[in-house]
Short mmCIF file of C-alpha atoms in Angstrom, two decimals:
data_model
loop_
_atom_site.label_atom_id
_atom_site.label_comp_id
_atom_site.label_asym_id
_atom_site.label_seq_id
_atom_site.Cartn_x
_atom_site.Cartn_y
_atom_site.Cartn_z
CA UNK A 864 9.18 -18.15 -20.93
CA UNK A 865 9.50 -14.70 -20.74
CA UNK A 866 6.04 -14.16 -21.66
CA UNK A 867 4.95 -16.95 -19.08
CA UNK A 868 6.09 -14.53 -16.46
CA UNK A 869 3.70 -11.64 -16.87
CA UNK A 870 0.66 -13.96 -17.80
CA UNK A 871 1.38 -15.62 -14.21
CA UNK A 872 1.06 -12.14 -12.20
CA UNK A 873 -1.97 -10.92 -14.49
CA UNK A 874 -3.31 -14.48 -13.31
CA UNK A 875 -2.36 -13.77 -9.74
CA UNK A 876 -3.64 -10.09 -9.25
CA UNK A 877 -6.79 -11.10 -11.14
CA UNK A 878 -7.60 -13.32 -8.17
CA UNK A 879 -6.57 -10.68 -5.57
CA UNK A 880 -9.76 -8.56 -4.52
CA UNK A 881 -9.73 -4.96 -3.66
CA UNK A 882 -11.28 -5.67 -0.16
CA UNK A 883 -8.84 -8.14 0.39
CA UNK A 884 -5.89 -5.72 0.12
CA UNK A 885 -8.22 -3.21 2.02
CA UNK A 886 -8.65 -6.15 5.13
CA UNK A 887 -4.84 -6.60 4.90
CA UNK A 888 -4.03 -2.93 5.12
CA UNK A 889 -6.75 -1.98 7.89
CA UNK A 890 -4.86 -5.24 9.76
CA UNK A 891 -1.90 -4.14 9.39
CA UNK A 892 -2.24 -0.58 10.22
CA UNK A 893 -4.10 -2.19 13.75
CA UNK A 894 -0.99 -4.45 14.18
CA UNK A 895 1.25 -1.15 13.78
CA UNK A 896 -0.76 0.40 16.35
CA UNK A 897 -0.50 -1.99 19.12
CA UNK A 898 3.21 -2.74 18.11
CA UNK A 899 3.83 1.14 18.49
CA UNK A 900 1.40 1.15 21.75
CA UNK A 901 3.13 -2.06 23.08
CA UNK A 902 6.64 -0.73 22.53
CA UNK A 903 6.02 2.30 24.11
CA UNK A 904 4.67 0.33 27.32
CA UNK A 905 7.84 -1.89 27.50
CA UNK A 906 9.72 0.97 26.71
CA UNK A 907 8.45 2.76 29.49
CA UNK A 908 8.59 -0.12 31.99
CA UNK A 909 12.61 -0.93 30.71
CA UNK A 910 13.12 2.77 31.11
CA UNK A 911 11.89 2.86 34.93
CA UNK A 912 13.44 -0.44 35.65
CA UNK A 913 16.60 0.78 34.38
CA UNK A 914 16.81 4.40 36.29
CA UNK A 915 15.31 2.27 39.53
CA UNK A 916 18.46 -0.38 38.72
CA UNK A 917 20.72 2.86 38.52
CA UNK A 918 19.56 4.40 41.72
CA UNK A 919 19.53 1.24 43.99
CA UNK A 920 23.41 0.83 42.76
CA UNK A 921 24.07 4.11 43.59
CA UNK A 922 22.69 3.47 47.13
CA UNK A 923 24.51 0.10 47.32
CA UNK A 924 27.87 1.63 46.42
CA UNK A 925 27.02 4.67 49.20
CA UNK A 926 26.23 1.71 51.82
CA UNK A 927 29.41 0.18 50.96
CA UNK A 928 31.31 3.26 51.09
CA UNK A 929 30.08 3.85 54.89
CA UNK A 930 30.31 0.70 55.83
CA UNK A 931 34.42 0.91 55.22
CA UNK A 932 34.53 4.04 56.99
CA UNK A 933 32.24 2.56 59.88
CA UNK A 934 35.01 -0.36 59.98
CA UNK A 935 38.07 2.00 59.99
CA UNK A 936 36.68 3.46 62.98
CA UNK A 937 35.83 0.13 64.58
CA UNK A 938 39.34 -0.94 63.63
CA UNK A 939 40.66 2.15 65.46
CA UNK A 940 38.39 1.59 68.26
CA UNK A 941 39.89 -2.03 68.45
CA UNK A 942 43.51 -0.74 68.79
CA UNK A 943 42.53 1.93 71.22
CA UNK A 944 42.10 -1.09 73.97
CA UNK A 945 45.46 -2.13 74.10
CA UNK A 946 47.58 -0.97 76.92
CA UNK A 947 49.80 1.29 75.46
CA UNK A 948 46.45 3.55 73.92
CA UNK A 949 44.70 3.18 77.44
CA UNK A 950 45.57 6.93 77.67
CA UNK A 951 43.80 7.86 74.55
CA UNK A 952 40.62 9.85 74.67
CA UNK A 953 37.85 7.19 74.89
CA UNK A 954 35.51 7.45 71.44
CA UNK A 955 32.46 8.94 71.36
CA UNK A 956 29.27 6.50 71.80
CA UNK A 957 27.59 9.09 69.51
CA UNK A 958 29.88 9.25 66.44
CA UNK A 959 29.77 5.35 65.98
CA UNK A 960 25.97 5.15 66.71
CA UNK A 961 25.26 8.00 64.30
CA UNK A 962 27.46 6.18 61.93
CA UNK A 963 25.82 3.02 62.13
CA UNK A 964 22.26 4.63 61.89
CA UNK A 965 23.69 6.50 58.79
CA UNK A 966 24.28 2.74 57.50
CA UNK A 967 20.89 1.51 58.76
CA UNK A 968 18.90 4.45 56.69
CA UNK A 969 20.83 3.50 53.84
CA UNK A 970 19.51 -0.41 53.98
CA UNK A 971 16.49 0.77 54.50
CA UNK A 972 16.41 3.20 51.00
CA UNK A 973 17.74 0.04 49.39
CA UNK A 974 14.56 -2.18 50.94
CA UNK A 975 12.32 0.54 49.52
CA UNK A 976 13.12 -0.72 45.80
CA UNK A 977 11.58 -3.87 44.29
CA UNK A 978 14.03 -6.72 45.05
CA UNK A 979 13.98 -9.79 44.19
CA UNK A 980 13.58 -12.57 46.95
CA UNK A 981 17.36 -13.60 47.13
CA UNK A 982 17.95 -9.43 47.35
CA UNK A 983 15.80 -9.17 50.69
CA UNK A 984 16.73 -12.29 51.98
CA UNK A 985 20.66 -10.33 51.30
CA UNK A 986 19.24 -7.56 53.12
CA UNK A 987 17.53 -9.30 56.21
CA UNK A 988 21.35 -10.62 56.70
CA UNK A 989 22.72 -7.02 56.48
CA UNK A 990 20.54 -5.50 59.05
CA UNK A 991 21.00 -8.30 61.61
CA UNK A 992 24.50 -8.22 61.03
CA UNK A 993 24.76 -4.11 61.43
CA UNK A 994 22.35 -4.75 64.53
CA UNK A 995 25.31 -6.90 66.14
CA UNK A 996 28.18 -4.54 65.33
CA UNK A 997 26.35 -1.95 67.12
CA UNK A 998 25.97 -3.94 69.93
CA UNK A 999 29.66 -5.18 69.86
CA UNK A 1000 31.02 -1.60 69.12
CA UNK A 1001 29.19 -0.53 72.19
CA UNK A 1002 30.52 -3.40 74.36
CA UNK A 1003 34.20 -2.10 73.20
CA UNK A 1004 33.59 1.54 73.75
CA UNK A 1005 32.15 0.48 77.50
CA UNK A 1006 35.45 -2.05 77.69
CA UNK A 1007 37.36 1.06 76.70
CA UNK A 1008 35.88 3.53 79.04
CA UNK A 1009 36.95 1.26 82.23
CA UNK A 1010 39.88 2.34 83.98
CA UNK A 1011 41.06 -1.54 84.35
CA UNK A 1012 40.97 -3.68 80.87
CA UNK A 1013 40.85 -6.77 80.32
CA UNK A 1014 42.75 -7.42 77.37
CA UNK A 1015 41.56 -11.06 76.56
CA UNK A 1016 37.93 -9.86 76.73
CA UNK A 1017 38.82 -7.03 74.97
CA UNK A 1018 40.54 -8.84 71.97
CA UNK A 1019 38.08 -11.42 72.13
CA UNK A 1020 35.35 -8.24 71.51
CA UNK A 1021 37.09 -6.92 68.79
CA UNK A 1022 37.84 -10.14 67.11
CA UNK A 1023 33.96 -10.78 67.35
CA UNK A 1024 33.42 -7.64 65.81
CA UNK A 1025 36.18 -8.16 63.17
CA UNK A 1026 33.94 -11.26 62.13
CA UNK A 1027 30.75 -9.34 62.22
CA UNK A 1028 32.23 -6.36 59.64
CA UNK A 1029 33.49 -9.12 57.46
CA UNK A 1030 30.24 -10.92 57.30
CA UNK A 1031 28.39 -7.79 56.63
CA UNK A 1032 30.93 -6.56 54.09
CA UNK A 1033 30.54 -9.73 52.21
CA UNK A 1034 26.76 -9.74 52.17
CA UNK A 1035 26.83 -6.38 50.92
CA UNK A 1036 29.22 -6.86 48.45
CA UNK A 1037 27.09 -9.50 47.30
CA UNK A 1038 24.33 -7.33 47.15
CA UNK A 1039 26.00 -4.62 45.27
CA UNK A 1040 27.03 -7.34 42.84
CA UNK A 1041 23.31 -8.42 42.72
CA UNK A 1042 22.17 -4.60 41.86
CA UNK A 1043 25.13 -4.10 39.38
CA UNK A 1044 23.72 -7.24 37.54
CA UNK A 1045 20.17 -6.07 37.52
CA UNK A 1046 21.20 -2.68 36.02
CA UNK A 1047 23.05 -4.40 33.39
CA UNK A 1048 20.29 -6.82 32.64
CA UNK A 1049 17.89 -3.78 32.50
CA UNK A 1050 20.37 -1.86 29.67
CA UNK A 1051 20.44 -5.06 27.85
CA UNK A 1052 16.91 -5.60 27.92
CA UNK A 1053 16.40 -1.64 27.09
CA UNK A 1054 19.00 -2.18 24.08
CA UNK A 1055 17.22 -5.47 22.65
CA UNK A 1056 13.97 -3.59 22.89
CA UNK A 1057 15.17 -0.92 20.78
CA UNK A 1058 16.86 -3.44 18.18
CA UNK A 1059 13.28 -5.28 18.25
CA UNK A 1060 11.56 -1.80 17.83
CA UNK A 1061 13.76 -0.78 15.01
CA UNK A 1062 13.27 -4.57 12.88
CA UNK A 1063 9.60 -4.32 13.61
CA UNK A 1064 9.27 -1.00 12.03
CA UNK A 1065 11.58 -2.29 9.09
CA UNK A 1066 9.22 -5.07 8.65
CA UNK A 1067 6.14 -3.07 8.76
CA UNK A 1068 7.63 -0.90 6.47
CA UNK A 1069 8.82 -3.46 4.07
CA UNK A 1070 5.24 -5.02 4.34
CA UNK A 1071 3.46 -1.30 3.77
CA UNK A 1072 5.27 -0.20 1.00
CA UNK A 1073 4.73 -3.98 -1.03
CA UNK A 1074 1.42 -3.50 0.20
CA UNK A 1075 1.45 -0.16 -1.79
CA UNK A 1076 2.79 -1.40 -4.65
CA UNK A 1077 0.74 -4.13 -5.02
CA UNK A 1078 -2.63 -1.65 -4.59
CA UNK A 1079 -0.59 0.38 -7.14
CA UNK A 1080 -0.81 -2.04 -9.44
CA UNK A 1081 -4.11 -3.31 -8.98
CA UNK A 1082 -5.22 0.30 -9.33
CA UNK A 1083 -2.92 0.43 -12.71
CA UNK A 1084 -4.84 -2.83 -13.87
CA UNK A 1085 -8.09 -1.79 -13.28
CA UNK A 1086 -7.71 1.56 -14.46
CA UNK A 1087 -6.86 -0.11 -17.81
CA UNK A 1088 -9.76 -2.47 -17.41
CA UNK A 1089 -12.31 0.13 -16.95
CA UNK A 1090 -10.39 2.05 -19.89
CA UNK A 1091 -11.00 -1.08 -22.08
CA UNK A 1092 -13.96 -1.66 -20.83
CA UNK A 1093 -15.56 1.62 -21.68
CA UNK A 1094 -13.65 1.75 -25.10
CA UNK A 1095 -15.57 -1.40 -25.93
CA UNK A 1096 -18.93 -0.21 -24.49
CA UNK A 1097 -18.74 3.13 -26.82
CA UNK A 1098 -17.60 0.94 -29.06
CA UNK A 1099 -20.53 -1.25 -28.90
CA UNK A 1100 -22.57 1.98 -28.33
CA UNK A 1101 -21.24 3.02 -31.75
CA UNK A 1102 -21.71 -0.24 -33.69
CA UNK A 1103 -24.72 -2.31 -35.27
CA UNK A 1104 -24.54 -5.59 -33.63
CA UNK A 1105 -25.78 -7.54 -36.97
CA UNK A 1106 -23.54 -5.89 -39.75
CA UNK A 1107 -20.17 -4.88 -37.78
CA UNK A 1108 -20.60 -1.10 -39.34
CA UNK A 1109 -21.00 1.54 -36.96
CA UNK A 1110 -24.93 2.73 -36.19
CA UNK A 1111 -26.56 5.51 -36.86
CA UNK A 1112 -25.18 7.20 -33.71
CA UNK A 1113 -21.72 6.16 -34.23
CA UNK A 1114 -22.11 8.06 -38.03
CA UNK A 1115 -23.52 11.20 -35.65
CA UNK A 1116 -20.23 11.20 -34.09
CA UNK A 1117 -17.71 10.83 -36.99
CA UNK A 1118 -19.89 13.40 -39.39
CA UNK A 1119 -18.92 16.55 -37.82
CA UNK A 1120 -15.20 15.28 -37.09
CA UNK A 1121 -14.75 14.06 -41.13
CA UNK A 1122 -16.30 17.63 -42.12
CA UNK A 1123 -13.96 19.50 -40.20
CA UNK A 1124 -10.83 17.09 -41.41
CA UNK A 1125 -12.09 18.24 -44.89
CA UNK A 1126 -12.38 21.82 -44.26
CA UNK A 1127 -8.86 21.97 -42.90
CA UNK A 1128 -7.49 19.86 -45.41
CA UNK A 1129 -9.50 21.57 -48.12
CA UNK A 1130 -9.90 18.25 -49.84
CA UNK A 1131 -12.78 16.94 -51.18
CA UNK A 1132 -15.50 14.59 -49.04
CA UNK A 1133 -18.30 12.37 -50.71
CA UNK A 1134 -21.31 11.04 -48.94
CA UNK A 1135 -23.11 8.42 -50.31
CA UNK A 1136 -26.62 6.71 -49.77
CA UNK A 1137 -27.46 3.32 -50.85
CA UNK A 1138 -30.32 0.95 -50.45
CA UNK A 1139 -31.02 -2.64 -50.92
CA UNK A 1140 -33.45 -3.18 -53.98
CA UNK A 1141 -36.83 -4.61 -53.13
CA UNK A 1142 -35.27 -5.84 -50.00
CA UNK A 1143 -38.63 -6.03 -47.83
CA UNK A 1144 -39.74 -8.82 -50.87
CA UNK A 1145 -36.51 -10.58 -50.55
CA UNK A 1146 -37.55 -10.87 -46.78
CA UNK A 1147 -40.97 -11.63 -47.27
CA UNK A 1148 -39.92 -14.41 -50.02
CA UNK A 1149 -36.56 -15.78 -48.08
CA UNK A 1150 -37.77 -14.89 -44.48
CA UNK A 1151 -35.55 -12.65 -42.14
CA UNK A 1152 -32.81 -14.43 -41.30
CA UNK A 1153 -31.74 -14.57 -44.91
CA UNK A 1154 -32.25 -10.81 -45.12
CA UNK A 1155 -30.20 -10.58 -42.11
CA UNK A 1156 -27.53 -12.76 -43.72
CA UNK A 1157 -27.75 -10.51 -46.74
CA UNK A 1158 -26.94 -7.33 -44.70
CA UNK A 1159 -24.26 -8.65 -42.70
CA UNK A 1160 -22.28 -10.21 -45.95
CA UNK A 1161 -22.68 -7.10 -47.86
CA UNK A 1162 -21.48 -5.03 -44.92
CA UNK A 1163 -18.25 -7.25 -44.08
CA UNK A 1164 -18.01 -7.54 -47.82
CA UNK A 1165 -17.74 -3.88 -48.56
CA UNK A 1166 -15.56 -3.30 -45.48
CA UNK A 1167 -13.06 -5.03 -46.84
CA UNK A 1168 -12.89 -3.32 -49.98
CA UNK A 1169 -12.88 0.21 -48.52
CA UNK A 1170 -9.84 2.27 -47.19
CA UNK A 1171 -9.19 2.88 -43.36
CA UNK A 1172 -10.48 6.58 -43.67
CA UNK A 1173 -13.52 5.60 -45.17
CA UNK A 1174 -16.73 5.14 -42.93
CA UNK A 1175 -19.39 2.66 -43.85
CA UNK A 1176 -22.64 3.15 -41.95
CA UNK A 1177 -26.06 1.30 -41.39
CA UNK A 1178 -28.49 4.46 -41.55
CA UNK A 1179 -31.51 2.35 -40.99
CA UNK A 1180 -33.17 -1.02 -41.78
CA UNK A 1181 -31.31 -1.74 -45.61
CA UNK A 1182 -30.13 1.31 -45.86
CA UNK A 1183 -26.22 2.19 -45.71
CA UNK A 1184 -24.22 5.77 -45.43
CA UNK A 1185 -20.51 5.89 -46.89
CA UNK A 1186 -18.43 8.66 -45.66
CA UNK A 1187 -15.23 8.94 -48.58
CA UNK A 1188 -12.93 11.42 -47.68
CA UNK A 1189 -10.22 13.12 -50.01
CA UNK A 1190 -12.84 11.66 -52.69
CA UNK A 1191 -14.85 13.35 -55.30
CA UNK A 1192 -18.53 12.68 -56.61
CA UNK A 1193 -17.21 10.72 -59.83
CA UNK A 1194 -14.63 8.83 -57.77
CA UNK A 1195 -17.09 8.07 -55.20
CA UNK A 1196 -19.43 6.65 -58.01
CA UNK A 1197 -16.79 4.22 -59.39
CA UNK A 1198 -16.15 3.17 -55.62
CA UNK A 1199 -19.96 1.94 -55.31
CA UNK A 1200 -20.45 0.45 -58.49
CA UNK A 1201 -17.22 -2.02 -57.55
CA UNK A 1202 -19.12 -2.71 -54.24
CA UNK A 1203 -22.03 -4.38 -56.37
CA UNK A 1204 -20.38 -7.92 -57.38
CA UNK A 1205 -19.63 -8.95 -53.80
CA UNK A 1206 -23.25 -8.47 -52.56
CA UNK A 1207 -24.45 -12.14 -51.46
CA UNK A 1208 -27.25 -13.76 -53.25
CA UNK A 1209 -27.02 -11.29 -56.44
CA UNK A 1210 -28.88 -8.79 -54.62
CA UNK A 1211 -28.60 -5.14 -56.02
CA UNK A 1212 -28.73 -1.84 -54.45
CA UNK A 1213 -29.29 1.93 -55.47
CA UNK A 1214 -26.82 4.62 -54.75
CA UNK A 1215 -27.06 8.22 -54.39
CA UNK A 1216 -23.68 10.50 -54.14
CA UNK A 1217 -23.44 13.85 -53.33
CA UNK A 1218 -20.13 15.94 -52.44
CA UNK A 1219 -20.05 18.10 -49.86
CA UNK A 1220 -19.46 22.01 -51.40
CA UNK A 1221 -17.43 23.20 -47.81
CA UNK A 1222 -20.32 25.17 -46.39
CA UNK A 1223 -23.44 23.43 -46.16
CA UNK A 1224 -24.54 21.59 -43.06
CA UNK A 1225 -24.56 18.15 -42.04
CA UNK A 1226 -28.40 17.68 -42.68
CA UNK A 1227 -28.31 19.46 -46.25
CA UNK A 1228 -25.65 17.01 -47.84
CA UNK A 1229 -27.37 14.02 -46.24
CA UNK A 1230 -30.19 15.06 -48.01
CA UNK A 1231 -28.69 15.70 -51.44
CA UNK A 1232 -27.70 12.48 -51.12
CA UNK A 1233 -30.78 10.58 -50.17
CA UNK A 1234 -32.76 12.60 -53.10
CA UNK A 1235 -29.94 11.39 -55.90
CA UNK A 1236 -30.89 7.70 -54.33
CA UNK A 1237 -34.51 8.35 -54.84
CA UNK A 1238 -33.73 9.56 -58.75
CA UNK A 1239 -31.80 6.55 -59.00
CA UNK A 1240 -34.86 4.03 -57.76
CA UNK A 1241 -36.93 5.96 -60.16
CA UNK A 1242 -34.36 5.72 -62.67
CA UNK A 1243 -34.99 1.96 -62.75
CA UNK A 1244 -32.88 0.72 -59.64
CA UNK A 1245 -29.35 -1.09 -59.72
CA UNK A 1246 -27.26 2.57 -60.49
CA UNK A 1247 -25.70 5.40 -59.03
CA UNK A 1248 -26.97 8.80 -59.60
CA UNK A 1249 -24.29 12.17 -58.52
CA UNK A 1250 -26.45 14.53 -56.70
CA UNK A 1251 -27.27 17.70 -59.23
CA UNK A 1252 -26.23 16.13 -62.03
CA UNK A 1253 -27.58 13.60 -65.03
CA UNK A 1254 -27.12 10.15 -64.37
CA UNK A 1255 -23.16 9.72 -64.82
CA UNK A 1256 -22.88 5.89 -63.95
CA UNK A 1257 -25.78 3.60 -64.67
CA UNK A 1258 -26.00 -0.07 -64.93
CA UNK A 1259 -28.25 -2.49 -66.51
CA UNK A 1260 -30.57 -4.48 -64.34
CA UNK A 1261 -29.28 -7.83 -63.37
CA UNK A 1262 -31.11 -10.52 -64.90
CA UNK A 1263 -31.79 -13.24 -62.31
#
């Protein structure tokens, strides 16, 4: 079960394409920009609405205060109409007119804001009631200015003015309450917008983080796949397709490495050249597919018997090269002779062995091994010769 999860994740990642990640990332970036622009626009609108609601609420409160002051003046005027107060000074008409005009200005300023239909209807009622209050107060002042006052008529005017004021103040209170609700609603809307903006940013951050992690996973997976592909391509470029041994190019890569290692360790290094005997005749008699089978079978059998540090290369055609680290020429000759038995179809080979002296070049040691191979062929084939020595190991020709 534990191994199934990584395989499932790997399978799902295989189905994800880089262009899809790019499209999703671009869409998220565009969405983020749109959300940010929209949030800024709505925030500006909400802030403007909130500031307007606060200013409107302040104006409504000031109008309410001026209305209370005007009502106090009206109460004092009504009381001055009693017989006991007729000797008091007559109230100044200009003072009342100025107070009513100031209240009217406040109402006009309130009307300059973006009110709802209900609020505008309430404001129209206030202006009408204020006009009636101005008319009644003018009548009260005119009545107070006469030498003889009809007390009943004065009381009726005072009661009418009182009713108008009550209606005015009720409408004004309702308008103030409506404006306050508008300010509270704007504040609540701003708070909700801020909360929504924070949540949107958190979601956008989480999605962006998830995409970043996914992109990292895909990048790591792509790097691993590319590295594996590159290693495989390098291996194929250095490997002989028929036999599985390294090819001539691979041999050119590993020889300098083995020579440098032998020089550092001061251990012997043997180079062996192997050539299958009369292989052209074998191909002509059995056919090239059979010849390929012999080459493949011989190389695979040899690879199984060699050490991990030994190197087998197909030098060309039916010729092979062996690099044997930490092995002198005589040990190499004994190893080569053990490689004769597993060759398919009793095919024989000749071999030449050269031990690197630590100073000569690659071409020189290969040339000595190749010369030893030539001597083995001249000596009758199916044998191993060591460069610079008389034949050390010889085998009788195999009788078919």
